[in-house]
PDB file of C-alpha atoms in Angstrom:
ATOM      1  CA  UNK A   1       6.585  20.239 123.561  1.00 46.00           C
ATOM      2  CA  UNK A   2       5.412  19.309 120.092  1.00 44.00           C
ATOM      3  CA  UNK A   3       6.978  16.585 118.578  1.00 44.00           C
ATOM      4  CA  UNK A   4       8.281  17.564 115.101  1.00 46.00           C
ATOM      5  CA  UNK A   5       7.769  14.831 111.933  1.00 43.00           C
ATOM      6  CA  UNK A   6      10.515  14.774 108.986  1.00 44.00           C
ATOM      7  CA  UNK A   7       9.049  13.636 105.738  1.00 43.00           C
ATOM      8  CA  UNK A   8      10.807  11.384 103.637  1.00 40.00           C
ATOM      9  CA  UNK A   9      11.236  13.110 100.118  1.00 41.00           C
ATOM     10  CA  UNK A  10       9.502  10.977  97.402  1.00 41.00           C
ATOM     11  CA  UNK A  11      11.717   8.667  96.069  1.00 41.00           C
ATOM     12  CA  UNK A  12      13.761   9.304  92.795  1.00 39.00           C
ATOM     13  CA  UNK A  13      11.043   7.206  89.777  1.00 40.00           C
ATOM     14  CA  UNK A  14      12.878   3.974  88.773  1.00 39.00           C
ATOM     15  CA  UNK A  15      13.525   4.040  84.661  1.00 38.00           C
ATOM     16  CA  UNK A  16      12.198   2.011  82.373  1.00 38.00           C
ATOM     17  CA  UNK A  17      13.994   0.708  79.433  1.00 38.00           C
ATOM     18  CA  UNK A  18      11.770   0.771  76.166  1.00 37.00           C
ATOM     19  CA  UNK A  19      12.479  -1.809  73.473  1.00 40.00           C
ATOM     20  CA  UNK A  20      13.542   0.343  70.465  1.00 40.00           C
ATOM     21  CA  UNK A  21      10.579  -0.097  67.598  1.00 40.00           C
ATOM     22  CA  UNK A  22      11.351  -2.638  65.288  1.00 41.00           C
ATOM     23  CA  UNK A  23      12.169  -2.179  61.790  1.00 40.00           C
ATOM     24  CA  UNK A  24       9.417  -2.846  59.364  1.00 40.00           C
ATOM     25  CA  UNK A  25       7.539  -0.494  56.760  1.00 40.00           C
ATOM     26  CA  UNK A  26       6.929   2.781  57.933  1.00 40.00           C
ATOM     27  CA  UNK A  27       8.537   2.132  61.211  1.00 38.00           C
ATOM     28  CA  UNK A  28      11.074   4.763  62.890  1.00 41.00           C
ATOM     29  CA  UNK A  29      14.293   2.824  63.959  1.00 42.00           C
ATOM     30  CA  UNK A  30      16.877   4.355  66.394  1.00 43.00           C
ATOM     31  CA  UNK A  31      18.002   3.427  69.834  1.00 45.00           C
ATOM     32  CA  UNK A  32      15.843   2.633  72.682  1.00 43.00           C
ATOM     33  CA  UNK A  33      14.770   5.560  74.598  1.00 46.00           C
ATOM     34  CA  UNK A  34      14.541   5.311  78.932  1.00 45.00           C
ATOM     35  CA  UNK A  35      11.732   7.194  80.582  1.00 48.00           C
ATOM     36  CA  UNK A  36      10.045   7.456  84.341  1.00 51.00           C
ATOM     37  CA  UNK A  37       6.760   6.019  84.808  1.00 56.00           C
ATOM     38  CA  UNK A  38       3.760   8.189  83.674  1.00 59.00           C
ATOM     39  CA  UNK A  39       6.014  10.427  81.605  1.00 55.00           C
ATOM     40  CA  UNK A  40       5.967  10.540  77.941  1.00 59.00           C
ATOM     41  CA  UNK A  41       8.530   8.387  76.054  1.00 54.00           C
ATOM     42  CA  UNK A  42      11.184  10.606  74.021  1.00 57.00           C
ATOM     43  CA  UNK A  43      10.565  10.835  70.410  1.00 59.00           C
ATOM     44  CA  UNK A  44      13.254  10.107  67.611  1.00 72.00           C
ATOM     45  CA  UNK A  45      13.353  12.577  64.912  1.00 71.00           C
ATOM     46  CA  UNK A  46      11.411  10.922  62.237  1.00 76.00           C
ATOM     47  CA  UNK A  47       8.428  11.133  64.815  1.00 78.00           C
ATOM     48  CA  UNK A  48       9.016  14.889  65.410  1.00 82.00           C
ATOM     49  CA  UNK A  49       9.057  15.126  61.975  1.00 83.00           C
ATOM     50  CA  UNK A  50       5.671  12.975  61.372  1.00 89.00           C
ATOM     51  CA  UNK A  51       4.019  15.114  64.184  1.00 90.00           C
ATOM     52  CA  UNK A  52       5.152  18.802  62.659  1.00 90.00           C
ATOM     53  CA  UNK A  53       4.154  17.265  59.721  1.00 89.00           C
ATOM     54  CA  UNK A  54       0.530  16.513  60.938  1.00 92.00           C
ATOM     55  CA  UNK A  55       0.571  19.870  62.502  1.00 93.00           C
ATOM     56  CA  UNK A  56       1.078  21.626  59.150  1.00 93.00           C
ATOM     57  CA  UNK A  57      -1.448  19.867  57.731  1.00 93.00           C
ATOM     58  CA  UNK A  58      -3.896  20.570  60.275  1.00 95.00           C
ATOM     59  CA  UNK A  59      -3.055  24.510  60.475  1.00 94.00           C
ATOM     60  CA  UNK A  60      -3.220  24.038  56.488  1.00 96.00           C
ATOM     61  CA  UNK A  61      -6.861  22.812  56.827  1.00 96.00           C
ATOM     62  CA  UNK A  62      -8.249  24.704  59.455  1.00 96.00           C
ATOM     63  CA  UNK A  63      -7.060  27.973  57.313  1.00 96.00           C
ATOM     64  CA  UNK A  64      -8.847  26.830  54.060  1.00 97.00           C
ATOM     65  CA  UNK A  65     -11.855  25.892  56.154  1.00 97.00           C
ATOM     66  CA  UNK A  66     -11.878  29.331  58.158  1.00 97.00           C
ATOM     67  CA  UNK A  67     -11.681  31.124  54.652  1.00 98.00           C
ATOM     68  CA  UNK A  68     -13.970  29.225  53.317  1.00 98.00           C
ATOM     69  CA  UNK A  69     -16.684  29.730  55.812  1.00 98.00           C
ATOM     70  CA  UNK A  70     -16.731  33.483  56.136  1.00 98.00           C
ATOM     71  CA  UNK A  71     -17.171  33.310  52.071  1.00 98.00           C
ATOM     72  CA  UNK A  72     -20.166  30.807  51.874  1.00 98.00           C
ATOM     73  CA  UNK A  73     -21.735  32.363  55.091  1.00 98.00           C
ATOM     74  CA  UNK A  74     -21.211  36.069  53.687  1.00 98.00           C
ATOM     75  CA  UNK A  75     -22.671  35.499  50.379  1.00 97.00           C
ATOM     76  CA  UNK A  76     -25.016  32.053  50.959  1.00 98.00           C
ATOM     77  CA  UNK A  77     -25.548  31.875  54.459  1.00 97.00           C
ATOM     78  CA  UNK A  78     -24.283  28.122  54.444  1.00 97.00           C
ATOM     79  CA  UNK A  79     -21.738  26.679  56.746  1.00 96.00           C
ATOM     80  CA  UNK A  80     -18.996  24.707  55.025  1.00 96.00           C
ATOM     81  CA  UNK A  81     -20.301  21.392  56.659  1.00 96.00           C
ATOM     82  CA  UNK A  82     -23.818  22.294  54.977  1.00 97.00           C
ATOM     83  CA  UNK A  83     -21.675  22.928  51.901  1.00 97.00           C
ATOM     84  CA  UNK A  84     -20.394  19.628  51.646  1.00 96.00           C
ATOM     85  CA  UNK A  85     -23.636  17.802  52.627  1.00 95.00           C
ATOM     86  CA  UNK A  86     -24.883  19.633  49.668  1.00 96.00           C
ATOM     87  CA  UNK A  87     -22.299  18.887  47.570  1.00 95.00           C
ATOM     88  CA  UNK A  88     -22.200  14.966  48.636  1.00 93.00           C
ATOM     89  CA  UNK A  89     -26.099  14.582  48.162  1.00 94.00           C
ATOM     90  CA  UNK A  90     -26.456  16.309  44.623  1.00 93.00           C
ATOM     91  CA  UNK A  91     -23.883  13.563  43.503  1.00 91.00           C
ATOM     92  CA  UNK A  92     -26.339  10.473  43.730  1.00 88.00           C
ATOM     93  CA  UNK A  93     -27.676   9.301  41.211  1.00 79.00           C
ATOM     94  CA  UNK A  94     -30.463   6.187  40.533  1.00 75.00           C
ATOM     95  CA  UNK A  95     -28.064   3.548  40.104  1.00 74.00           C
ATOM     96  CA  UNK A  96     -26.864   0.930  42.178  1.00 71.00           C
ATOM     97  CA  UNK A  97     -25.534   2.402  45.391  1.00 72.00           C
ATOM     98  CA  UNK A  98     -26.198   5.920  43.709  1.00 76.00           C
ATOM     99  CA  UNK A  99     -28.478   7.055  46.952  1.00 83.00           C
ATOM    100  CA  UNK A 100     -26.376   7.547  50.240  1.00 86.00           C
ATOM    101  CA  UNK A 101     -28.356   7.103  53.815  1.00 85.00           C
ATOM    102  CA  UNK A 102     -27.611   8.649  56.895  1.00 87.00           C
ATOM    103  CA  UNK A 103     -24.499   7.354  58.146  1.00 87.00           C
ATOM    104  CA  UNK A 104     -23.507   7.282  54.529  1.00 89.00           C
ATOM    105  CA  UNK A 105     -23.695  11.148  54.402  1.00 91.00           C
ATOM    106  CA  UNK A 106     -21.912  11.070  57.899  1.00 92.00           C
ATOM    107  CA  UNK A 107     -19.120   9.343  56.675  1.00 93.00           C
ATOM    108  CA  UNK A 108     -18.898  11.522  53.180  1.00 90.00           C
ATOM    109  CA  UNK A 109     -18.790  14.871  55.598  1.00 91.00           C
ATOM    110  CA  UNK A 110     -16.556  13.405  58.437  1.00 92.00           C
ATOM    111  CA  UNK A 111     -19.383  14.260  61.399  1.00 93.00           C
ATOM    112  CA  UNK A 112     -20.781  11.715  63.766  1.00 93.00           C
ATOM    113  CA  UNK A 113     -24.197  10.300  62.574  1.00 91.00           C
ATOM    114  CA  UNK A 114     -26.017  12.649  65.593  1.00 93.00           C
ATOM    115  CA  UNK A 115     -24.581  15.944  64.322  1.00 95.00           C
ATOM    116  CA  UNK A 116     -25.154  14.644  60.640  1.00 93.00           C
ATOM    117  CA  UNK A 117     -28.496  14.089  61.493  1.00 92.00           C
ATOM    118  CA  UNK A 118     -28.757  17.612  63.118  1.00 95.00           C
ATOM    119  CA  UNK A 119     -27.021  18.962  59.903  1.00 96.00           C
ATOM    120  CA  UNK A 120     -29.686  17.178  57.824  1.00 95.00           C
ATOM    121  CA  UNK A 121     -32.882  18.731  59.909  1.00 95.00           C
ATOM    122  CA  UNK A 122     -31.384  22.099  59.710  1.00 96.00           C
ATOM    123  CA  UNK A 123     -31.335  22.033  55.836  1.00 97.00           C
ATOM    124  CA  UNK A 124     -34.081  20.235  55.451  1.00 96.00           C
ATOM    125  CA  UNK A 125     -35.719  22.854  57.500  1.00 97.00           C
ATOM    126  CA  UNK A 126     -34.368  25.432  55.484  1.00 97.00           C
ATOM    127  CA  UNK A 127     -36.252  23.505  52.443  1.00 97.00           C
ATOM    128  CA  UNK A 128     -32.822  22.670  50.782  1.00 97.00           C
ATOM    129  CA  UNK A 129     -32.860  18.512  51.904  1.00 95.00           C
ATOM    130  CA  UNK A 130     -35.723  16.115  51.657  1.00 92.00           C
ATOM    131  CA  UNK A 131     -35.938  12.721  53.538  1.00 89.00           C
ATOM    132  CA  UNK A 132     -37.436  10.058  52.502  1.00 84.00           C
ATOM    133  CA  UNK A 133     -37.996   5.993  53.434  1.00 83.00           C
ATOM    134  CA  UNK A 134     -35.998   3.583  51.244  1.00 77.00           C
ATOM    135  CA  UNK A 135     -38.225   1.060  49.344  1.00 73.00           C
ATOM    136  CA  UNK A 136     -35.964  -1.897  49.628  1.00 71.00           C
ATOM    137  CA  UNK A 137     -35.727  -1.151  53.661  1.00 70.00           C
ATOM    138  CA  UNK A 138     -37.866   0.755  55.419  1.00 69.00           C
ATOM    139  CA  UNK A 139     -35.556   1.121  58.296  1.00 71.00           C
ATOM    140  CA  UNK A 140     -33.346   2.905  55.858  1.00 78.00           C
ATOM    141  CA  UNK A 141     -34.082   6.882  55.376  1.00 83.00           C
ATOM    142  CA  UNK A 142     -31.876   8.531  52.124  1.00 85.00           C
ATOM    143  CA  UNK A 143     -31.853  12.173  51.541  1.00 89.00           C
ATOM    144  CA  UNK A 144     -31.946  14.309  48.633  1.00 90.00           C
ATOM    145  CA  UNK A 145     -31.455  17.835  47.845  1.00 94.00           C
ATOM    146  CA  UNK A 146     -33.970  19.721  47.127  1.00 94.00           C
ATOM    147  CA  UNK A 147     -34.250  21.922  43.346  1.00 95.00           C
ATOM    148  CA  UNK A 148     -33.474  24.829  45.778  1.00 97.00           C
ATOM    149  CA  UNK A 149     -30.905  22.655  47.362  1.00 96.00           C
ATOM    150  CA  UNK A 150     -29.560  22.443  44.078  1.00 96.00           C
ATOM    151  CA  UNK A 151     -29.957  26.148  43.092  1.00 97.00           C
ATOM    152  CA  UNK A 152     -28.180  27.368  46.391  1.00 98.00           C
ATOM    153  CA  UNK A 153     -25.614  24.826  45.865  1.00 97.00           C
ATOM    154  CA  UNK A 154     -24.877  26.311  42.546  1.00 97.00           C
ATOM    155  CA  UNK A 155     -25.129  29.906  43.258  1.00 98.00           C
ATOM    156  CA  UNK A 156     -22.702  28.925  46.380  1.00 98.00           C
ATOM    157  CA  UNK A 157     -20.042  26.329  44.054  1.00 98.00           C
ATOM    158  CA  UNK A 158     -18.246  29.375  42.784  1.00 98.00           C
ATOM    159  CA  UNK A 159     -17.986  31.121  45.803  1.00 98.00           C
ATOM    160  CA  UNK A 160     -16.944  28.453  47.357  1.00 98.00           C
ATOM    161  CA  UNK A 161     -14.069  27.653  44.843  1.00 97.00           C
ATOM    162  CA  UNK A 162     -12.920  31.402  44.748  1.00 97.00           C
ATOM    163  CA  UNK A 163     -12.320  30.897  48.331  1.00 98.00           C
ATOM    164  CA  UNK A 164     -10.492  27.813  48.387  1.00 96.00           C
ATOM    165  CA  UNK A 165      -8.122  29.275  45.742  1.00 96.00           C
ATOM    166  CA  UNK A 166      -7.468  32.356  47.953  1.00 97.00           C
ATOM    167  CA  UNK A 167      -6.512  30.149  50.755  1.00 97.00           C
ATOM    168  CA  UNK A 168      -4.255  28.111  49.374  1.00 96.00           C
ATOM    169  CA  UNK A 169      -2.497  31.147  47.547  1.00 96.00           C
ATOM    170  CA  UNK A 170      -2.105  32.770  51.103  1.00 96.00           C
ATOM    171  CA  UNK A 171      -0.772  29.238  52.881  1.00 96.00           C
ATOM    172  CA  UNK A 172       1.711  29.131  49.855  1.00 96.00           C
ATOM    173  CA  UNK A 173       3.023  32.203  51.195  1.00 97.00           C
ATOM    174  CA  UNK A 174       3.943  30.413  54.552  1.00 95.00           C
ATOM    175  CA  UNK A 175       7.356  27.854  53.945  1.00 94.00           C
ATOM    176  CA  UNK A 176       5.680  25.284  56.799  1.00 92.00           C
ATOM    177  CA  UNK A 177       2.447  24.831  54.754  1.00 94.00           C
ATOM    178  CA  UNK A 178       3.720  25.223  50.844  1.00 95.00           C
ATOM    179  CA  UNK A 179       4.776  21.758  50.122  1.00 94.00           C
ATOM    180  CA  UNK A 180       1.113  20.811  51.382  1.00 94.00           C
ATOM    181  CA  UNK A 181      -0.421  23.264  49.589  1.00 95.00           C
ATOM    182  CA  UNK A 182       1.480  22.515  46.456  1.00 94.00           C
ATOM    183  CA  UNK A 183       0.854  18.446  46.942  1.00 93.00           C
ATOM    184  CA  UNK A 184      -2.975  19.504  47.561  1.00 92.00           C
ATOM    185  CA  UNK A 185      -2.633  21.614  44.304  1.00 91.00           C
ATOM    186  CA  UNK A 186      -1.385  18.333  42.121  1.00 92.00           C
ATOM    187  CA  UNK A 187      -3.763  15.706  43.137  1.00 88.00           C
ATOM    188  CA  UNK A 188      -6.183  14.366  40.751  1.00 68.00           C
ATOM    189  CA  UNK A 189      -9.182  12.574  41.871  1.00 72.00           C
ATOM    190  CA  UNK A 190      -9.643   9.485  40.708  1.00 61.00           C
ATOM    191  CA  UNK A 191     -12.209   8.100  38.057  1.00 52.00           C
TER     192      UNK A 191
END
């Protein structure tokens, strides 16, 4: 005769009581919120609201950059990251500070310094970038565009901005992404 085993069921998870977040700038008040271990802590409504927010904005970019692309790889056969390496490198100038080096140019296209660097060889590949050792440091390498850097770039600048102003005509269309569009539409960069 086999001798049958009873399990004990798993025992209910003991709450936790969260301190509600304190009031201070930028801080959500509201009452404290009880959760099991491991599982997420209820959000109050101005942190629903901050994430749908961030959501928007995301969806908002990753449109504009998805329209964008198809236009500067149709006509230019440029990426929108090579775009903006493009665009960040024909802005130096002689000056102090005017030259940008690598992590520089990561920094100005939002890409980790490997996949900037990977960017960089492709281009420069392409004839469109040249590196070069800075004199102050030779551990430091800048990067410049090329004249048919600069030729491509401004063949592709209109192209570019025709796109940009297509997609944010077509998210202004969508009531979730409008306000961004129209607060992306009104900002002035600074001098």
């Amino acid at each position: 005769m086999t001798r049958q085993t009873h399990e004990t069921p798993p025992a209910m998870p003991v709450l936790q009581q969260v301190p509600a977040p304190q009031d201070g700038p930028g801080l959500p008040t509201g009452p404290a919120t009880t959760t099991a271990p491991g599982r997420p802590v209820s959000r109050s409504a101005p942190a629903r609201g901050l994430a749908q927010g961030w959501c928007a904005l995301s969806a908002l970019h990753g449109r504009i950059e998805t329209h964008i692309e198809r236009a500067l790889q149709a006509g230019h056969d440029l990426s929108v990251r090579e775009f903006s390496v493009l665009m960040a490198l024909s802005e130096q100038h002689d000056g102090p500070g005017g030259h940008l080096r690598m992590h520089q140019v990561a920094d100005s296209v939002v890409l980790s310094q490997s996949a900037t660097t990977r960017l960089v060889t492709r281009l420069e590949e392409r004839g469109l970038l040249a590196r070069y050792l800075c004199s102050d440091d030779r551990r430091g390498i800048y990067t410049n565009v090329t004249p048919d850097g600069l030729a491509l770039l401004a063949q592709a600048r209109p192209t570019h901005d025709s796109a940009l102003r297509e997609a944010l005509q077509n998210a202004a269309k969508i009531p979730e992404l409008a306000p961004l569009v129209t607060a992306v539409e009104t900002l002035v960069p600074s001098a």
